[in-house]
CSV table of C-alpha atoms in Angstrom, one decimal:
chain,number,residue,atom,x,y,z
A,152,MET,CA,31.7,38.9,14.3
A,153,LYS,CA,27.6,40.2,15.1
A,154,ARG,CA,25.4,37.4,16.8
A,155,THR,CA,21.9,37.9,16.3
A,156,SER,CA,19.6,36.0,18.9
A,157,THR,CA,16.0,35.7,18.3
A,158,ARG,CA,13.2,33.0,19.2
A,159,LEU,CA,11.6,30.0,16.6
A,160,ALA,CA,7.9,29.3,17.3
A,161,ASP,CA,8.0,26.8,20.1
A,162,GLY,CA,10.6,29.3,21.6
A,163,ARG,CA,14.0,27.7,20.9
A,164,GLU,CA,17.0,29.4,20.9
A,165,ILE,CA,18.4,30.6,17.0
A,166,LEU,CA,21.9,32.7,16.9
A,167,TYR,CA,22.7,34.0,14.0
A,168,TYR,CA,26.4,34.9,13.4
A,169,ASP,CA,27.7,37.2,10.7
A,170,THR,CA,31.7,38.1,9.9
A,171,ASP,CA,30.4,41.9,9.5
A,172,ASP,CA,29.5,42.7,13.1
A,173,GLY,CA,28.0,45.8,11.2
A,174,ALA,CA,25.4,43.6,9.3
A,175,ALA,CA,22.0,44.1,9.3
A,176,ARG,CA,20.3,41.1,10.1
A,177,ALA,CA,17.0,41.2,9.7
A,178,VAL,CA,14.9,38.7,12.1
A,179,HIS,CA,12.2,36.8,10.5
A,180,LEU,CA,9.4,35.5,12.3
A,181,ASP,CA,9.2,31.2,12.4
A,182,THR,CA,5.7,30.8,11.7
A,183,ARG,CA,5.2,27.4,12.2
A,184,PRO,CA,2.7,25.5,14.1
A,185,LEU,CA,5.2,23.7,16.3
A,186,ASP,CA,4.5,21.9,19.6
A,187,ALA,CA,6.6,21.8,22.9
A,188,PRO,CA,10.6,20.7,22.5
A,189,ALA,CA,10.3,16.9,23.0
A,190,ALA,CA,12.0,16.3,26.5
A,191,GLY,CA,12.8,13.8,28.8
A,192,SER,CA,16.1,12.6,29.3
A,193,GLU,CA,17.3,10.6,32.3
A,194,VAL,CA,21.0,10.4,33.1
A,195,ARG,CA,21.8,7.0,35.1
A,196,ARG,CA,25.6,6.1,36.7
A,197,ASP,CA,26.7,2.4,35.7
A,198,PRO,CA,27.2,1.4,39.1
A,199,LEU,CA,30.2,-0.8,37.9
A,200,LEU,CA,32.0,1.7,35.7
A,201,GLY,CA,31.1,5.3,37.5
A,202,ASP,CA,30.3,6.5,33.6
A,203,PHE,CA,27.4,8.2,33.0
A,204,VAL,CA,24.6,7.2,30.5
A,205,VAL,CA,22.3,9.6,28.9
A,206,ILE,CA,19.1,7.7,27.9
A,207,ALA,CA,16.8,9.6,25.7
A,208,SER,CA,14.3,7.5,24.1
A,209,HIS,CA,12.0,10.6,23.1
A,210,ARG,CA,15.4,10.9,20.4
A,211,GLN,CA,13.5,8.2,18.6
A,212,GLY,CA,11.7,9.7,16.3
A,213,ARG,CA,13.5,12.7,15.0
A,214,THR,CA,14.1,13.3,11.1
A,215,HIS,CA,16.0,11.2,9.9
A,216,LEU,CA,17.6,11.6,6.4
A,217,PRO,CA,15.1,13.8,4.5
A,218,PRO,CA,16.3,15.1,1.0
A,219,ALA,CA,17.8,17.8,-0.3
A,220,ASP,CA,14.5,20.0,-1.0
A,221,ASP,CA,13.2,19.2,2.6
A,222,CYS,CA,16.2,19.1,4.3
A,223,PRO,CA,15.1,21.2,7.9
A,224,LEU,CA,19.1,23.1,8.3
A,225,CYS,CA,18.8,24.9,4.6
A,226,PRO,CA,17.3,28.3,4.8
A,227,SER,CA,14.2,28.6,4.5
A,228,THR,CA,11.9,29.3,1.4
A,229,GLU,CA,8.3,30.6,0.1
A,230,GLY,CA,6.6,28.0,0.8
A,231,ARG,CA,8.3,25.5,2.7
A,232,ALA,CA,10.0,27.0,6.3
A,233,SER,CA,13.1,25.1,8.2
A,234,GLU,CA,14.8,25.4,11.4
A,235,ILE,CA,16.7,28.2,10.2
A,236,PRO,CA,13.9,31.1,9.3
A,237,ALA,CA,15.5,33.2,7.4
A,238,PRO,CA,16.1,33.7,3.2
A,239,ASP,CA,20.3,32.9,3.7
A,240,TYR,CA,22.4,32.6,6.3
A,241,GLU,CA,26.3,32.9,7.4
A,242,VAL,CA,26.3,30.5,10.4
A,243,ALA,CA,23.7,29.5,13.0
A,244,VAL,CA,23.2,28.0,15.6
A,245,PHE,CA,19.9,26.9,17.7
A,246,GLU,CA,18.6,24.4,20.5
A,247,ASN,CA,18.1,21.1,19.0
A,248,ARG,CA,14.5,20.0,18.8
A,249,PHE,CA,15.0,16.3,19.5
A,250,PRO,CA,17.4,17.3,22.0
A,251,SER,CA,19.6,14.8,24.8
A,252,LEU,CA,19.8,17.0,27.0
A,253,ALA,CA,17.6,19.9,27.7
A,254,GLY,CA,16.5,21.6,31.6
A,255,ASP,CA,18.0,20.8,34.0
A,256,THR,CA,20.1,17.5,32.0
A,257,GLY,CA,22.3,20.5,30.3
A,258,ARG,CA,22.1,21.6,26.2
A,259,CYS,CA,21.6,20.1,22.7
A,260,GLU,CA,22.8,22.9,20.2
A,261,VAL,CA,22.9,22.8,16.2
A,262,ILE,CA,25.8,25.0,14.2
A,263,CYS,CA,25.3,24.8,10.1
A,264,PHE,CA,28.1,25.2,8.9
A,265,THR,CA,27.0,27.3,5.4
A,266,PRO,CA,23.8,27.8,4.2
A,267,ASP,CA,24.1,25.6,1.2
A,268,HIS,CA,23.6,22.1,2.1
A,269,ARG,CA,25.9,20.7,-1.9
A,270,THR,CA,29.0,21.4,0.3
A,271,SER,CA,31.1,19.9,3.1
A,272,PHE,CA,32.8,22.1,5.8
A,273,ALA,CA,36.4,20.9,3.5
A,274,GLU,CA,35.5,23.2,0.8
A,275,LEU,CA,34.8,26.5,2.9
A,276,ASP,CA,37.0,29.6,2.9
A,277,GLU,CA,39.3,30.2,5.3
A,278,GLU,CA,36.6,33.1,6.2
A,279,ARG,CA,34.0,31.1,7.0
A,280,ALA,CA,36.1,29.2,9.1
A,281,ALA,CA,37.3,31.4,10.9
A,282,LEU,CA,33.5,32.8,11.7
A,283,VAL,CA,32.7,28.5,12.7
A,284,LEU,CA,35.7,28.8,15.6
A,285,ALA,CA,34.0,32.3,17.0
A,286,ALA,CA,30.4,30.8,17.6
A,287,TRP,CA,32.1,27.5,18.6
A,288,THR,CA,34.1,29.9,21.1
A,289,ASP,CA,31.2,32.4,21.9
A,290,ARG,CA,28.4,28.6,22.5
A,291,THR,CA,31.7,27.1,24.8
A,292,ALA,CA,31.9,30.9,26.7
A,293,GLU,CA,28.0,31.3,27.5
A,294,LEU,CA,27.6,27.5,28.5
A,295,SER,CA,30.1,27.4,31.0
A,296,ALA,CA,28.7,30.3,32.6
A,297,ARG,CA,25.4,27.8,32.9
A,298,GLU,CA,24.5,26.5,36.6
A,299,GLY,CA,25.2,22.3,35.9
A,300,VAL,CA,27.1,22.9,32.8
A,301,ARG,CA,29.9,20.7,33.6
A,302,GLN,CA,31.7,20.6,30.2
A,303,VAL,CA,30.8,22.1,26.5
A,304,TYR,CA,31.7,19.2,24.0
A,305,CYS,CA,31.5,20.6,20.4
A,306,PHE,CA,32.3,18.7,17.5
A,307,GLU,CA,30.8,17.5,13.6
A,308,ASN,CA,30.1,13.8,12.9
A,309,ARG,CA,30.1,13.7,8.6
A,310,GLY,CA,28.8,10.7,6.7
A,311,ALA,CA,26.1,8.0,6.7
A,312,GLU,CA,28.7,5.1,7.8
A,313,ILE,CA,29.1,7.2,11.0
A,314,GLY,CA,25.2,7.3,12.0
A,315,VAL,CA,24.2,11.5,10.7
A,316,THR,CA,20.4,11.9,10.5
A,317,LEU,CA,21.0,14.6,8.1
A,318,GLY,CA,22.9,15.8,5.4
A,319,HIS,CA,23.8,19.5,5.4
A,320,PRO,CA,27.3,20.3,6.8
A,321,HIS,CA,26.5,20.7,10.6
A,322,GLY,CA,27.9,19.9,14.0
A,323,GLN,CA,26.6,19.8,17.3
A,324,ILE,CA,27.2,21.7,20.1
A,325,TYR,CA,26.6,19.8,23.8
A,326,ALA,CA,27.0,21.4,27.7
A,327,PHE,CA,27.5,17.7,29.8
A,328,PRO,CA,25.5,18.1,33.1
A,329,PHE,CA,28.8,15.5,33.6
A,330,ILE,CA,32.2,15.6,33.0
A,331,THR,CA,32.5,12.6,30.8
A,332,PRO,CA,34.5,9.5,30.9
A,333,ARG,CA,37.1,10.1,27.9
A,334,THR,CA,38.2,13.2,30.2
A,335,THR,CA,37.9,11.9,33.3
A,336,ARG,CA,40.3,9.3,32.4
A,337,MET,CA,41.9,11.6,30.6
A,338,LEU,CA,42.3,13.9,34.0
A,339,ALA,CA,43.1,10.7,36.2
A,340,THR,CA,46.3,9.6,33.7
A,341,VAL,CA,47.5,13.7,33.4
A,342,ALA,CA,46.9,14.5,37.5
A,343,ALA,CA,49.3,10.7,38.2
A,344,HIS,CA,51.8,12.3,35.7
A,345,ARG,CA,52.2,15.0,37.4
A,346,ALA,CA,52.5,13.6,40.8
A,347,ARG,CA,54.8,11.6,39.7
A,348,THR,CA,56.8,13.6,37.9
A,349,GLY,CA,56.3,17.1,38.0
A,350,GLY,CA,55.4,17.8,34.6
A,351,ASN,CA,52.5,18.2,32.0
A,352,LEU,CA,51.9,15.2,30.0
A,353,PHE,CA,49.9,16.9,27.4
A,354,GLU,CA,52.4,19.1,27.0
A,355,GLU,CA,55.3,16.4,26.9
A,356,VAL,CA,53.7,14.5,24.0
A,357,LEU,CA,53.4,17.0,21.7
A,358,ALA,CA,57.5,17.6,22.1
A,359,ALA,CA,57.7,13.9,21.9
A,360,GLU,CA,56.1,14.5,18.3
A,361,ARG,CA,57.1,17.4,16.8
A,362,ALA,CA,60.7,15.9,18.0
A,363,GLU,CA,60.3,12.7,16.1
A,364,PRO,CA,63.1,12.0,13.7
A,365,ALA,CA,61.8,13.2,9.5
A,366,GLU,CA,62.0,9.5,9.0
A,367,GLY,CA,59.5,8.1,11.3
A,368,THR,CA,57.7,10.8,12.3
A,369,ARG,CA,53.9,11.1,12.9
A,370,VAL,CA,53.3,15.2,12.4
A,371,VAL,CA,51.3,15.5,9.5
A,372,LEU,CA,51.6,19.1,9.0
A,373,ALA,CA,53.6,21.8,11.4
A,374,GLY,CA,52.1,25.2,11.3
A,375,GLU,CA,53.7,28.4,13.8
A,376,HIS,CA,51.0,27.4,16.1
A,377,TRP,CA,49.5,24.4,15.2
A,378,THR,CA,50.8,21.0,15.1
A,379,ALA,CA,48.6,17.6,13.6
A,380,PHE,CA,50.1,14.4,14.6
A,381,VAL,CA,48.8,10.7,14.2
A,382,PRO,CA,49.0,9.8,18.0
A,383,TYR,CA,51.9,6.8,18.1
A,384,ALA,CA,48.6,4.2,20.1
A,385,ALA,CA,45.8,5.4,17.5
A,386,ARG,CA,42.7,3.6,17.7
A,387,TRP,CA,41.3,4.3,13.7
A,388,PRO,CA,42.7,3.8,11.1
A,389,TYR,CA,43.4,7.8,10.3
A,390,GLU,CA,43.3,9.3,13.2
A,391,VAL,CA,44.6,12.6,13.3
A,392,HIS,CA,45.5,14.6,16.8
A,393,LEU,CA,45.4,18.8,16.4
A,394,TYR,CA,47.3,21.0,19.3
A,395,PRO,CA,48.0,23.9,20.0
A,396,ASN,CA,51.6,24.8,20.3
A,397,ARG,CA,51.2,26.6,23.3
A,398,ARG,CA,48.8,24.8,25.6
A,399,THR,CA,45.4,26.2,26.8
A,400,ALA,CA,42.1,24.9,28.4
A,401,ASP,CA,39.5,25.0,26.6
A,402,LEU,CA,38.6,27.4,23.0
A,403,THR,CA,38.0,30.3,25.4
A,404,THR,CA,41.7,30.9,26.0
A,405,LEU,CA,42.8,30.2,22.2
A,406,ASP,CA,45.6,32.9,22.0
A,407,ASP,CA,44.6,35.6,18.5
A,408,ALA,CA,48.1,33.8,17.3
A,409,ALA,CA,46.2,31.1,17.3
A,410,ARG,CA,42.9,31.7,15.5
A,411,ALA,CA,43.9,33.4,12.9
A,412,GLU,CA,46.2,30.7,12.1
A,413,PHE,CA,43.7,26.8,12.9
A,414,PRO,CA,41.3,27.5,9.2
A,415,ARG,CA,44.3,27.1,7.3
A,416,VAL,CA,45.4,24.2,8.8
A,417,TYR,CA,42.1,22.5,9.6
A,418,LEU,CA,40.6,23.4,6.2
A,419,GLU,CA,44.0,21.6,4.5
A,420,LEU,CA,43.6,18.4,7.5
A,421,LEU,CA,39.7,17.6,6.0
A,422,ARG,CA,40.8,18.5,2.7
A,423,ARG,CA,44.0,15.9,2.8
A,424,PHE,CA,41.1,13.6,4.7
A,425,ASP,CA,39.4,13.4,1.5
A,426,ARG,CA,42.2,12.3,-0.6
A,427,LEU,CA,42.3,8.9,1.0
A,428,PHE,CA,40.6,7.3,-0.9
A,429,ASP,CA,39.6,6.7,-4.4
A,430,ARG,CA,36.3,7.2,-3.9
A,431,PRO,CA,34.2,10.1,-5.2
A,432,GLU,CA,32.4,10.4,-2.2
A,433,PRO,CA,33.8,12.2,0.9
A,434,THR,CA,35.7,10.5,3.7
A,435,PRO,CA,33.5,9.9,6.5
A,436,TYR,CA,34.4,11.2,9.6
A,437,VAL,CA,34.3,12.2,13.4
A,438,SER,CA,35.8,15.9,14.1
A,439,ALA,CA,36.1,16.3,17.9
A,440,TRP,CA,36.8,19.3,20.1
A,441,HIS,CA,38.5,17.8,23.7
A,442,GLN,CA,37.7,21.0,26.3
A,443,ALA,CA,38.3,21.3,30.1
A,444,PRO,CA,35.9,20.9,32.5
A,445,VAL,CA,34.5,24.7,33.3
A,446,ALA,CA,35.8,24.4,36.7
A,447,GLY,CA,37.8,22.1,38.7
A,448,GLU,CA,41.8,20.8,39.6
A,449,GLY,CA,41.4,19.5,36.6
A,450,ARG,CA,41.1,22.2,34.5
A,451,ALA,CA,44.8,23.5,35.2
A,452,ASP,CA,46.5,20.7,33.5
A,453,PHE,CA,44.1,20.3,30.5
A,454,ALA,CA,45.2,21.3,27.1
A,455,LEU,CA,43.0,21.7,24.6
A,456,HIS,CA,43.0,19.2,21.3
A,457,LEU,CA,41.0,18.6,18.5
A,458,GLU,CA,40.6,14.7,17.4
A,459,LEU,CA,39.9,14.2,13.5
A,460,PHE,CA,39.4,10.0,12.5
A,461,THR,CA,37.5,7.8,9.9
A,462,VAL,CA,36.1,4.5,10.4
A,463,ARG,CA,36.8,4.2,6.5
A,464,ARG,CA,40.0,2.3,6.8
A,465,THR,CA,40.4,1.2,2.9
A,466,ALA,CA,38.3,2.8,-0.6
A,467,ASP,CA,36.2,-0.5,0.7
A,468,LYS,CA,36.1,-1.0,4.1
A,469,LEU,CA,35.3,-0.5,7.3
A,470,LYS,CA,36.3,0.0,10.7
A,471,TYR,CA,33.6,-1.5,12.6
A,472,LEU,CA,33.6,-1.9,16.5
A,473,ALA,CA,33.4,-5.0,16.8
A,474,GLY,CA,33.4,-8.0,19.8
A,475,THR,CA,37.2,-7.0,21.4
A,476,GLU,CA,36.3,-3.2,20.7
A,477,SER,CA,32.7,-2.9,21.5
A,478,GLY,CA,32.6,-5.7,24.8
A,479,MET,CA,36.3,-4.5,26.0
A,480,GLU,CA,37.7,-1.3,24.6
A,481,ALA,CA,40.5,-3.1,23.7
A,482,TYR,CA,41.2,-1.7,20.4
A,483,MET,CA,42.3,-3.0,17.6
A,484,ASN,CA,43.4,-0.7,14.3
A,485,ASP,CA,44.7,-2.8,10.7
A,486,VAL,CA,46.8,0.9,10.0
A,487,ARG,CA,49.7,1.3,11.5
A,488,PRO,CA,49.8,5.5,12.5
A,489,GLU,CA,53.4,5.4,10.8
A,490,ASP,CA,51.9,5.0,7.4
A,491,ALA,CA,48.8,6.7,8.1
A,492,ALA,CA,51.3,9.6,8.9
A,493,ALA,CA,52.9,9.1,5.9
A,494,ARG,CA,49.9,8.5,3.2
A,495,LEU,CA,48.2,12.5,4.6
A,496,ARG,CA,51.5,13.9,4.3
A,497,GLU,CA,51.6,11.9,0.6
A,498,VAL,CA,47.6,13.3,0.0
A,499,ALA,CA,48.7,17.5,0.9
A,500,SER,CA,46.0,19.8,-0.8
A,501,ARG,CA,48.5,22.2,-2.6
């Protein structure tokens, strides 16, 4: 992999990732007359729950679902300058122009998986998916080393139902100045289990899923180095957790064998999601990497994993977070996890 770093017209960093580390990457000047990036985020802590909340009112004016011929994530062309001042790229990462986190409150980056506006991650080949994994890993390493960063979160939102503001295949990378509420709860549960039993809860959950009898299994895919399963208490109609079989803290510590197998397994999962419903549109989803905090006691017991879920519960119905979920965080799932796993096995793309 080759990484090339340069700056956009307003000073934001942009990085190009190329598969061939010997490839020549021309750096093109961003000639747009841009103002300084919007800023002003504030991190507040809920006094009753203890959770951190980011207040980012400056994001109200961000770009919202522009037409394809005006997409800011496509390569620049003659007469139309985008966020990526190059005629082509493989994978590109740049600082968000409308960041939720910036400066002392962290950093937000956009990662573009492909220059092709009309495709999706599921349609990438394994080589490109491996390059995206390399970019996620590189960004995790660099952002983790920044002063004040406590956790790095790589994720993709896809589909208007999820609330995306840009249709181009892309994800985001957040460097948080705090440990996120979801991770904080995981760490507390895992620590309590360690104190009570001496074991690692992540490892035991994975072992239990892999040991389920065939007729009741929630395992969707089992590779030599990765296992994908629907969790026992899934919150979403179709939700899959993808774990490396050897526990590791984050993407930077993933071994070479797991890196090599990941593209095949992950692409297969995404393609199965697109086969779940008889609809012409791709299935909307959130794909979220859960990584250990940068430092601290909880890092040693954490397990890197990816959580993939969709808000669609049938071909014509969505799962809304209504009164119980939004008001009390008490999830009600309309699809039995074992049935969801069976359906995901049924729609294998091979």
